Each structure stands twice: as C-alpha cells, then as structure tokens.
Short mmCIF file of C-alpha atoms and ligand atoms in Angstrom, two decimals:
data_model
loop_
_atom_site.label_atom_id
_atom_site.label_comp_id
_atom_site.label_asym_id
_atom_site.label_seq_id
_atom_site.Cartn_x
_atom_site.Cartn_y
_atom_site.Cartn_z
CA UNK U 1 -0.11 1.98 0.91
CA UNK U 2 -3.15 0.81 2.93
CA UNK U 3 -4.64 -2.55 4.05
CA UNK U 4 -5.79 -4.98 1.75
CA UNK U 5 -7.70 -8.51 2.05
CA UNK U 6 -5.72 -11.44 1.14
CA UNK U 7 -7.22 -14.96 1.48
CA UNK U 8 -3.51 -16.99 2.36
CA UNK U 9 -5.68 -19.59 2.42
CA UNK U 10 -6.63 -19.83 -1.25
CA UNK U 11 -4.04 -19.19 -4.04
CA UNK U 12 -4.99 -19.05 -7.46
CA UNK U 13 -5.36 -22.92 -8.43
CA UNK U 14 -1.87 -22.60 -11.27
CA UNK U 15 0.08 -22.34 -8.31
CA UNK U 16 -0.47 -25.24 -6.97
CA UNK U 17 -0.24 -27.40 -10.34
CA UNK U 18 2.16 -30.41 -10.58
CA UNK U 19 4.60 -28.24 -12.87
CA UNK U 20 4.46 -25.28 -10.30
CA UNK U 21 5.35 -27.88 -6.67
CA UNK U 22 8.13 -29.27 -9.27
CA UNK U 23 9.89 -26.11 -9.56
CA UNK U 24 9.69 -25.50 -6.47
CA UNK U 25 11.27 -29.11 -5.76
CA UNK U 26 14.45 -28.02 -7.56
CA UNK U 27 14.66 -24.56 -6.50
CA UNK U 28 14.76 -26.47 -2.76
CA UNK U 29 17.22 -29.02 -3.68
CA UNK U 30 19.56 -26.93 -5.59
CA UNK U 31 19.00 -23.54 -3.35
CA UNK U 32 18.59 -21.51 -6.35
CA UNK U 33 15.51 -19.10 -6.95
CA UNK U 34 16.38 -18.50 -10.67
CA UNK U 35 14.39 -21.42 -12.12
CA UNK U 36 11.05 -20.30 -11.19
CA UNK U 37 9.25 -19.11 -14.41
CA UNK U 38 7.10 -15.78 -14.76
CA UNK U 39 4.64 -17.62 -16.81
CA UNK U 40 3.77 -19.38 -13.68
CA UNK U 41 3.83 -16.67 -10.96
CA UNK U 42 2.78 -13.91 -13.22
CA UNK U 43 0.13 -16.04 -14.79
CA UNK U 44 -2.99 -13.96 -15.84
CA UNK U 45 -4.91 -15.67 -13.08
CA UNK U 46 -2.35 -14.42 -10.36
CA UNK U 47 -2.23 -10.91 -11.83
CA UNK U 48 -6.01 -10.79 -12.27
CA UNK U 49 -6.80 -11.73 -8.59
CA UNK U 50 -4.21 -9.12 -7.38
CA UNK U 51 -4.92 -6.43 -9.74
CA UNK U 52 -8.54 -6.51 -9.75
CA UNK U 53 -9.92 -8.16 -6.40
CA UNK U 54 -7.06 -7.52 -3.93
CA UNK U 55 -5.07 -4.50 -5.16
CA UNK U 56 -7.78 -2.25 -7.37
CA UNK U 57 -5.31 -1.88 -10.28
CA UNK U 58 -3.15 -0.05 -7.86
CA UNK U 59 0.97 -1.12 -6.94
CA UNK U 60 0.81 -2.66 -3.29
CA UNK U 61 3.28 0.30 -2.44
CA UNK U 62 2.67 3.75 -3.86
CA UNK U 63 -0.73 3.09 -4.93
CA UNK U 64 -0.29 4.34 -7.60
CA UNK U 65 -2.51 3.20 -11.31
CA UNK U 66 0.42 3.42 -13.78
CA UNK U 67 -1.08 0.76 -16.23
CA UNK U 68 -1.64 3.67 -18.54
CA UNK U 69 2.36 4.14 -19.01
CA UNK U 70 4.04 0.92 -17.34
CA UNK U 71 2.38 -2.79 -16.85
CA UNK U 72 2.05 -3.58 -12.87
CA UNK U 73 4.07 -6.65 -11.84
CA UNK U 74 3.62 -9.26 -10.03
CA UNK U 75 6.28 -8.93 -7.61
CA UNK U 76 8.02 -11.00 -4.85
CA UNK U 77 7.79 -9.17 -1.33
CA UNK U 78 10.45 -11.43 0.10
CA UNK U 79 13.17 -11.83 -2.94
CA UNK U 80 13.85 -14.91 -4.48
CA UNK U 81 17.29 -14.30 -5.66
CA UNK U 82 20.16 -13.20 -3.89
CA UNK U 83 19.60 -10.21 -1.32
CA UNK U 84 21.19 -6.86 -2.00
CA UNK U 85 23.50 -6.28 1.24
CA UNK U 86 22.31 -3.41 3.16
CA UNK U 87 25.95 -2.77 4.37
CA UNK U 88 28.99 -3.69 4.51
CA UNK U 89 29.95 -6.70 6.26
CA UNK U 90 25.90 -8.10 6.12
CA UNK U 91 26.19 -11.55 5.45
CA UNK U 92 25.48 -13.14 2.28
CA UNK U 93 21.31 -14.28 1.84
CA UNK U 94 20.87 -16.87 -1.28
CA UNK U 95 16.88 -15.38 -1.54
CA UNK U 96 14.02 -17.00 -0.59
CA UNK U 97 14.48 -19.42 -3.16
CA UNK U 98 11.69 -21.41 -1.74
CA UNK U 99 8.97 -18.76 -2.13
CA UNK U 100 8.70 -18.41 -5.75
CA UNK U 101 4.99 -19.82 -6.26
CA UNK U 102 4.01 -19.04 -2.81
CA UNK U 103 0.66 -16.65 -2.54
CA UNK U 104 1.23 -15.04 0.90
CA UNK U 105 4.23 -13.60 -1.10
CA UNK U 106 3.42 -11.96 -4.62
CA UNK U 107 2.35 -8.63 -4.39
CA UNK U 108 1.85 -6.21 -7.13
CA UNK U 109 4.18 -3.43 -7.75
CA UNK U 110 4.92 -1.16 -9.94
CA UNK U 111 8.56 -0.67 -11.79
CA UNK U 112 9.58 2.39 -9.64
CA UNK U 113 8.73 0.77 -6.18
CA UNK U 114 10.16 -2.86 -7.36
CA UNK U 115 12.50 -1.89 -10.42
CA UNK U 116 15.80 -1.46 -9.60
CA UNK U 117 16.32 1.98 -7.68
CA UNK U 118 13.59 0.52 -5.80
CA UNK U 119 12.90 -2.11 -4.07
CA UNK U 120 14.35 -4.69 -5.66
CA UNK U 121 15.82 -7.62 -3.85
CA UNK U 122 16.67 -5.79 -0.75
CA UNK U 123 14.82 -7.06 2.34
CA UNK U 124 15.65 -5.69 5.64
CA UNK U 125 14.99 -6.96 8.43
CA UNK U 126 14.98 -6.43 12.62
CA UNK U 127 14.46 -10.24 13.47
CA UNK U 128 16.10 -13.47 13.36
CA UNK U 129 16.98 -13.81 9.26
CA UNK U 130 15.76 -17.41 7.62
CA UNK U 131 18.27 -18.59 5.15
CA UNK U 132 16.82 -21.74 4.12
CA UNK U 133 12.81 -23.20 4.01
CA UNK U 134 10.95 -26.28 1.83
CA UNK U 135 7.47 -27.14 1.55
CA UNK U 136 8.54 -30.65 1.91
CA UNK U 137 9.64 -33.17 4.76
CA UNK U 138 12.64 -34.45 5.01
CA UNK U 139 11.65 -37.52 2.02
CA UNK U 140 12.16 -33.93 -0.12
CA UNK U 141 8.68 -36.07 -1.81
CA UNK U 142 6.10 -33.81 -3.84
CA UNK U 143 3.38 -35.54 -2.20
CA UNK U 144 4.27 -33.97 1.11
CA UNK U 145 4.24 -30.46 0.11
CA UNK U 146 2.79 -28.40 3.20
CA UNK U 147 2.06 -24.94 2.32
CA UNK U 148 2.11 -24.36 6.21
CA UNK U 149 5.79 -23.78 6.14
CA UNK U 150 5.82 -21.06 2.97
CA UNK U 151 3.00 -18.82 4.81
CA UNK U 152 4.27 -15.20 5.75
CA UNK U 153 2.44 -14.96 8.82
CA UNK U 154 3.66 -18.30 10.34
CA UNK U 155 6.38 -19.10 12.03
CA UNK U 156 9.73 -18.76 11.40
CA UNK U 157 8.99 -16.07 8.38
CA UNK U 158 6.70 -14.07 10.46
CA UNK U 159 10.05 -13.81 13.45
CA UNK U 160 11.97 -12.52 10.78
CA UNK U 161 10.11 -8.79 11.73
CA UNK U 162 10.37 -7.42 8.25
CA UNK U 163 11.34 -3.78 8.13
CA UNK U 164 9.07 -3.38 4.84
CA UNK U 165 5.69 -2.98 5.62
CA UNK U 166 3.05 -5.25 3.99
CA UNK U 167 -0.43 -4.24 2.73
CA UNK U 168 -1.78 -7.90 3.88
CA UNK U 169 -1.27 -7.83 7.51
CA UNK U 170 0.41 -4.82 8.33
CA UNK U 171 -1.97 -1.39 8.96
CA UNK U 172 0.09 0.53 6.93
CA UNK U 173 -1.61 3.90 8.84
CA UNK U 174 -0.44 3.01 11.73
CA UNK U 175 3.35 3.59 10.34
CA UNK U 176 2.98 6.43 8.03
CA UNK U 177 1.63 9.94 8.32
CA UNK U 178 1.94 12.98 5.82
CA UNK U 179 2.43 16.58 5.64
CA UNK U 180 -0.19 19.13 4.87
CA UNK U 181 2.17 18.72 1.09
CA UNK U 182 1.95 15.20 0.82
CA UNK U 183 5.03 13.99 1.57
CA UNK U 184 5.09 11.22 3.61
CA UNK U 185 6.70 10.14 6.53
CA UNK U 186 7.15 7.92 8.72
CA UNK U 187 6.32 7.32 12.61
CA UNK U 188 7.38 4.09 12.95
CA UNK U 189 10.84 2.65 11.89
CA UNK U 190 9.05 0.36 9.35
CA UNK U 191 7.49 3.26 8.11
CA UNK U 192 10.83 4.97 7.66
CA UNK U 193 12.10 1.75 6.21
CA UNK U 194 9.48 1.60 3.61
CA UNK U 195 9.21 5.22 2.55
CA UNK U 196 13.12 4.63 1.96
CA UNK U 197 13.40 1.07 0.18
CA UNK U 198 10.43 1.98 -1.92
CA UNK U 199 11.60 5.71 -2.40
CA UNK U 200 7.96 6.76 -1.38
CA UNK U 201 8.90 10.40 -1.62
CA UNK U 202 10.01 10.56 -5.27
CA UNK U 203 9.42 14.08 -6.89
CA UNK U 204 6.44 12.42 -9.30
CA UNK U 205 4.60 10.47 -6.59
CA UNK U 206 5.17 13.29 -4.15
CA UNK U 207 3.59 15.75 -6.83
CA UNK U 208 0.56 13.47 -8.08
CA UNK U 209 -0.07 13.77 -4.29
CA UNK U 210 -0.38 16.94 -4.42
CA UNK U 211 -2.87 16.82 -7.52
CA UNK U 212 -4.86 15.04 -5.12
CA UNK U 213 -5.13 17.71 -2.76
CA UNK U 214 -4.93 20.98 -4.09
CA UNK U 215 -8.35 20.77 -6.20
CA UNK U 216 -10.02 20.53 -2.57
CA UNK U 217 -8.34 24.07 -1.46
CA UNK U 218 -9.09 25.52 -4.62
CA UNK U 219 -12.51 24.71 -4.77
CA UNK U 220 -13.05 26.00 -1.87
CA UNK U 221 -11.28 29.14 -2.56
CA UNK U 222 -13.42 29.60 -5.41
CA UNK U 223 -16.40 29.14 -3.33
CA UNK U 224 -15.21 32.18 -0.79
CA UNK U 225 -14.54 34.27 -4.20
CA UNK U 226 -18.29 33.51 -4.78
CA UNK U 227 -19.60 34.50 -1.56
CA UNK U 228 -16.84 37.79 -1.45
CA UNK U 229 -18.77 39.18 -4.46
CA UNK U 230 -21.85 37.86 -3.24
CA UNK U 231 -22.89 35.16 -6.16
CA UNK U 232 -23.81 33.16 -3.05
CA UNK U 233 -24.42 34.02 0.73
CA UNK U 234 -22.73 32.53 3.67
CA UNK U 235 -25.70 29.74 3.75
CA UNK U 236 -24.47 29.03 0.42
CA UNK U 237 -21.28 28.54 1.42
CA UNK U 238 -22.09 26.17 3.78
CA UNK U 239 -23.74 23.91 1.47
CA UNK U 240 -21.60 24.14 -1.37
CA UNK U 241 -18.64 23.50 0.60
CA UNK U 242 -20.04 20.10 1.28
CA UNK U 243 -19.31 19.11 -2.33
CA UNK U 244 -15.62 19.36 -1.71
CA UNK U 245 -16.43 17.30 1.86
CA UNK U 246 -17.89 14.12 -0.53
CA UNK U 247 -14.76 14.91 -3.13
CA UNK U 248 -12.48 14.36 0.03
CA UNK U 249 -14.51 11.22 1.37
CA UNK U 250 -14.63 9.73 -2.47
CA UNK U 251 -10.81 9.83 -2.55
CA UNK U 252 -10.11 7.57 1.10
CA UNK U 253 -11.68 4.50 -0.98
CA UNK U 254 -9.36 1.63 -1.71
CA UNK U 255 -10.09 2.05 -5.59
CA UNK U 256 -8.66 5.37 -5.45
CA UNK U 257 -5.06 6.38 -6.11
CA UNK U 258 -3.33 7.61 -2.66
CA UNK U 259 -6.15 6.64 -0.87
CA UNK U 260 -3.99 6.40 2.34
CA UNK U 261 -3.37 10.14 1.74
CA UNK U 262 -7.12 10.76 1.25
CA UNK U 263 -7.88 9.18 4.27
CA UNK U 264 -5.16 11.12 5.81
CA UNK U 265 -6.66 14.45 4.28
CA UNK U 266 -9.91 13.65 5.76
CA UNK U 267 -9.07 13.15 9.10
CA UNK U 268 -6.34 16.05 9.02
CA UNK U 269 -8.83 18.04 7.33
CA UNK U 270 -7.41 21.23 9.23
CA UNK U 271 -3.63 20.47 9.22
CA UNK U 272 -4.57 19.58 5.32
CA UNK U 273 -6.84 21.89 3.81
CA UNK U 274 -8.18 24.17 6.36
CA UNK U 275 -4.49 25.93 6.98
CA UNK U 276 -4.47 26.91 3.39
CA UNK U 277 -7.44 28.95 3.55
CA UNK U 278 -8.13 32.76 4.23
CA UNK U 279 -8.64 32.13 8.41
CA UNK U 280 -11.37 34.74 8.35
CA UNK U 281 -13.35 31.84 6.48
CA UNK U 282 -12.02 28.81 9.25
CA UNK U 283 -14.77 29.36 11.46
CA UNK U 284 -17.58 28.53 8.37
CA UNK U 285 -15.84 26.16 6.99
CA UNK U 286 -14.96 24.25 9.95
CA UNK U 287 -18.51 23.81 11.31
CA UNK U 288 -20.15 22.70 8.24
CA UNK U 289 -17.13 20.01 8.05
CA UNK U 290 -17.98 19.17 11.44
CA UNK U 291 -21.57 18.79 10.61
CA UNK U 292 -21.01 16.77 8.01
CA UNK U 293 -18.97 14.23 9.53
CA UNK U 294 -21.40 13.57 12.15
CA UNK U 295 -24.08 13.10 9.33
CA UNK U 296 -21.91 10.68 8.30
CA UNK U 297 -23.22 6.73 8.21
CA UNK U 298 -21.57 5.24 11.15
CA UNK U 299 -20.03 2.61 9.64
CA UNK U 300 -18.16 5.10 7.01
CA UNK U 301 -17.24 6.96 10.35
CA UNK U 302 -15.71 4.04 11.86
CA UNK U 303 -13.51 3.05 9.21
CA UNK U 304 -12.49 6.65 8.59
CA UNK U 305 -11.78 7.17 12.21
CA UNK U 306 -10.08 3.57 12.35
CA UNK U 307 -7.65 3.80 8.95
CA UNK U 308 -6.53 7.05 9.17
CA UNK U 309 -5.77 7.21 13.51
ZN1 LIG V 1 4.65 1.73 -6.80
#
C-alpha cells in the first residue's frame, strides 16, 4: 500500500447526478445501504479515474495488478451494509448506508483484499463509532445535499480513528515495514490491523514479493561469478552493479506492483539485498550503492528518503 492523490474535492460528475443524490435520499430515509446500484458507483468513469489516474491499475491494498486473472473493484472503504462484528458482544452497525456514492470513500480493491476472507464489511475502529449520517438538513430536501458531511477527513468520520489504513491520507510507510523476505509487518497497530483485515501476508502476495526481490540478489550474484572467473574486474563490478541499483529504484514507482516494498528494498538495501550476498563482496558492493545514491537527483532522494523512513 502507499500514498496516493485523491482530489475529495472533485468526484467523477455521475456521482453527483439527480438519480445518484436520489438514492442516496432513500438509503437515508430508510437506513438501508442495499439500494445503491453498482452501475452508479462502479460506473466506468469512477473505475477509470481510480484505476488509471489515482491507483495505476493497482488494488488500493496489496498493490497488486491482478486485471490479468480477476477485474479490480470498485470498493467501499467504509461498508455500506451491515458491519461484520469483530467480537462477541460488539454492537450491531447498520453500514454506512449513507456513503454509497460518496468519492472520499470508493477505493479500488481487488477480490482477495475486499472479497470475502478479506476485507469485506468489517471496519474496525479505535474512535467514537458513527451509526447514522445524511447529506441533507433536517427538510431531508435534495436541494440541500452538502457533501461536507459525507467527506472522510471531516468531522465526525475522521474521529471515528479507523484501524484500516487508507492510501488517501494515511502514509501507509509510516505503519508498515518488511522483512529482508517480504513479509510484512506492522509497527503501528493500524498497520497490524491492516496486514490482518486485508490478509496482507497471504502465501501468493507474500511470494510475488519475493519475485520482486530475488532477481536483484541474483543479478548480483551473477555479477561476482563474473568477476570470480575474471570475465570482468572489480571496476567492472562496480559499474555493472549499478544496473541492479536503477532495477531497484524503477520498482519504488507508484506504477509498479509492491512499490511500498521497493521503496522499502531501497532504503533497506543492506537488511534486503546486501545480507544475502557472499560478505567478502559487502565492502564493493556497498560503496558503489553508496555512490550512487548520492548521484542521485535530489528530488528522487527526497522522496525515497521521505516514503520509505
Ligand atoms: Zn488486493
């Protein structure tokens, strides 16, 4: 998961149309988030904007591009049905049956983080839980639908202190960390929260992780095998090794698959790559990484040092 740009400001003109403030009229009166219609909130003008400005094709939680096998969805972060009780005893939560067209709350996810041993309508929380919400004054008229009241980051949504982190104003690096494997972890309770509700550490995900990294080790293995029967000499090294450095920088971009991880694998490059090679090559290795990175621009610097602290 990392940070993405969201304009709250300007949802995708179909959610706003007369048919779309209706629903949401009824869904208020009659407390019931079942009448909202997937034509409207997973209209090809919604899904475009998230798939291919906001979310780069990639689900909002696992990042991961699984068009090729299973169609990303246009998903509701806070439920709109009834919640799934986290335990025993939690009281009963109707869904946020006033959300259904709201922007600030369809994300994109794909059917393992959102299906049903996923995600799915639970919605944790460590705040003060909203039960009820409208768009409208008290008249209940169309005409004074305020979008103020539906947007996550305002009050009394925002007070709720969801447990599941969100790509669209949470810094998602500043909850989760990995192991030199690529499992991930978390270092915040949200993180923990959201590695568990979205199962984040599922054998596949965990293992296309590891795809990710293990072409940089052995690369660079390959590269010692060169210079150890001396196709290349230890300048060669040097310089070669740099093509695995750009590999590693290509892979923190936010059109890349686990870039979170890549970002990670950057800035870890020690913990990450470095332990797995022969230590009689660290030294090398380690100062033409270093060079590298302060050839880098500084704004690429910046935002590596910045997403990935
Ligand atoms: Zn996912």
């Amino acid at each position: 998961m990392i940070k993405v740009v969201k304009d709250f400001d300007y949802p995708p003109a179909i959610l706003l149309k007369k048919g779309c403030l209706e629903h949401i009229k009824k869904a208020t009166e009659e407390k019931n988030g079942r009448i909202y219609s997937s034509n409207n909130y997973g209209h090809a003008d919604v899904l475009k904007q998230l798939k291919d400005e906001i979310y780069h094709g990639k689900c909002s939680y696992c990042e991961s591009k699984s068009e090729h096998v299973a169609a990303l969805q246009v998903e509701h972060f806070r439920p709109k049905k009834e919640l799934k009780k986290e335990k025993q005893g939690d009281e009963s939560h109707n869904g946020y049956y006033w959300l259904g067209y709201e922007w600030s709350n369809l994300l994109l996810g794909c059917p393992k983080c959102n299906g049903k041993g996923g995600k799915s309508t639970r919605f944790p929380i460590s705040g003060k839980r909203v039960y009820d919400g409208s768009p409208f004054d008290s008249s209940g008229e169309i005409d004074s639908f305020d979008r103020t009241r539906l947007i996550a980051t305002n009050s009394p949504l925002i007070d709720e202190k969801p447990l599941l982190l969100n790509p669209e104003y949470d810094e998602p690096g500043d909850h989760l960390e990995f192991d030199n494997l690529g499992q991930i972890k978390g270092i915040t309770e949200r993180g923990d929260a959201t590695i568990k509700i979205c199962k984040l550490n599922r054998d596949a995900l965990y293992m296309e992780r590891q795809k990710v990294l293990d072409p940089f080790v052995n690369e660079i293995k390959r590269l010692i095998y060169a210079f150890e029967i001396k196709k290349i000499d230890i300048e060669g090294l040097r310089y070669l090794v740099e093509g695995v450095f750009d590999a590693i920088v290509m892979r923190t971009k936010p059109e890349e698959e686990y870039s979170l991880w890549g970002r990670y694998i950057f800035k870890k490059f020690e913990y990450c790559v470095l332990s797995r090679i022969n230590s009689v090559y660290h030294e090398p290795i380690r100062e033409a990484f270093k060079l590298y990175c302060n050839r880098l621009p500084v704004e690429e610097k910046n935002f590596l040092e910045f997403q990935t602290s």
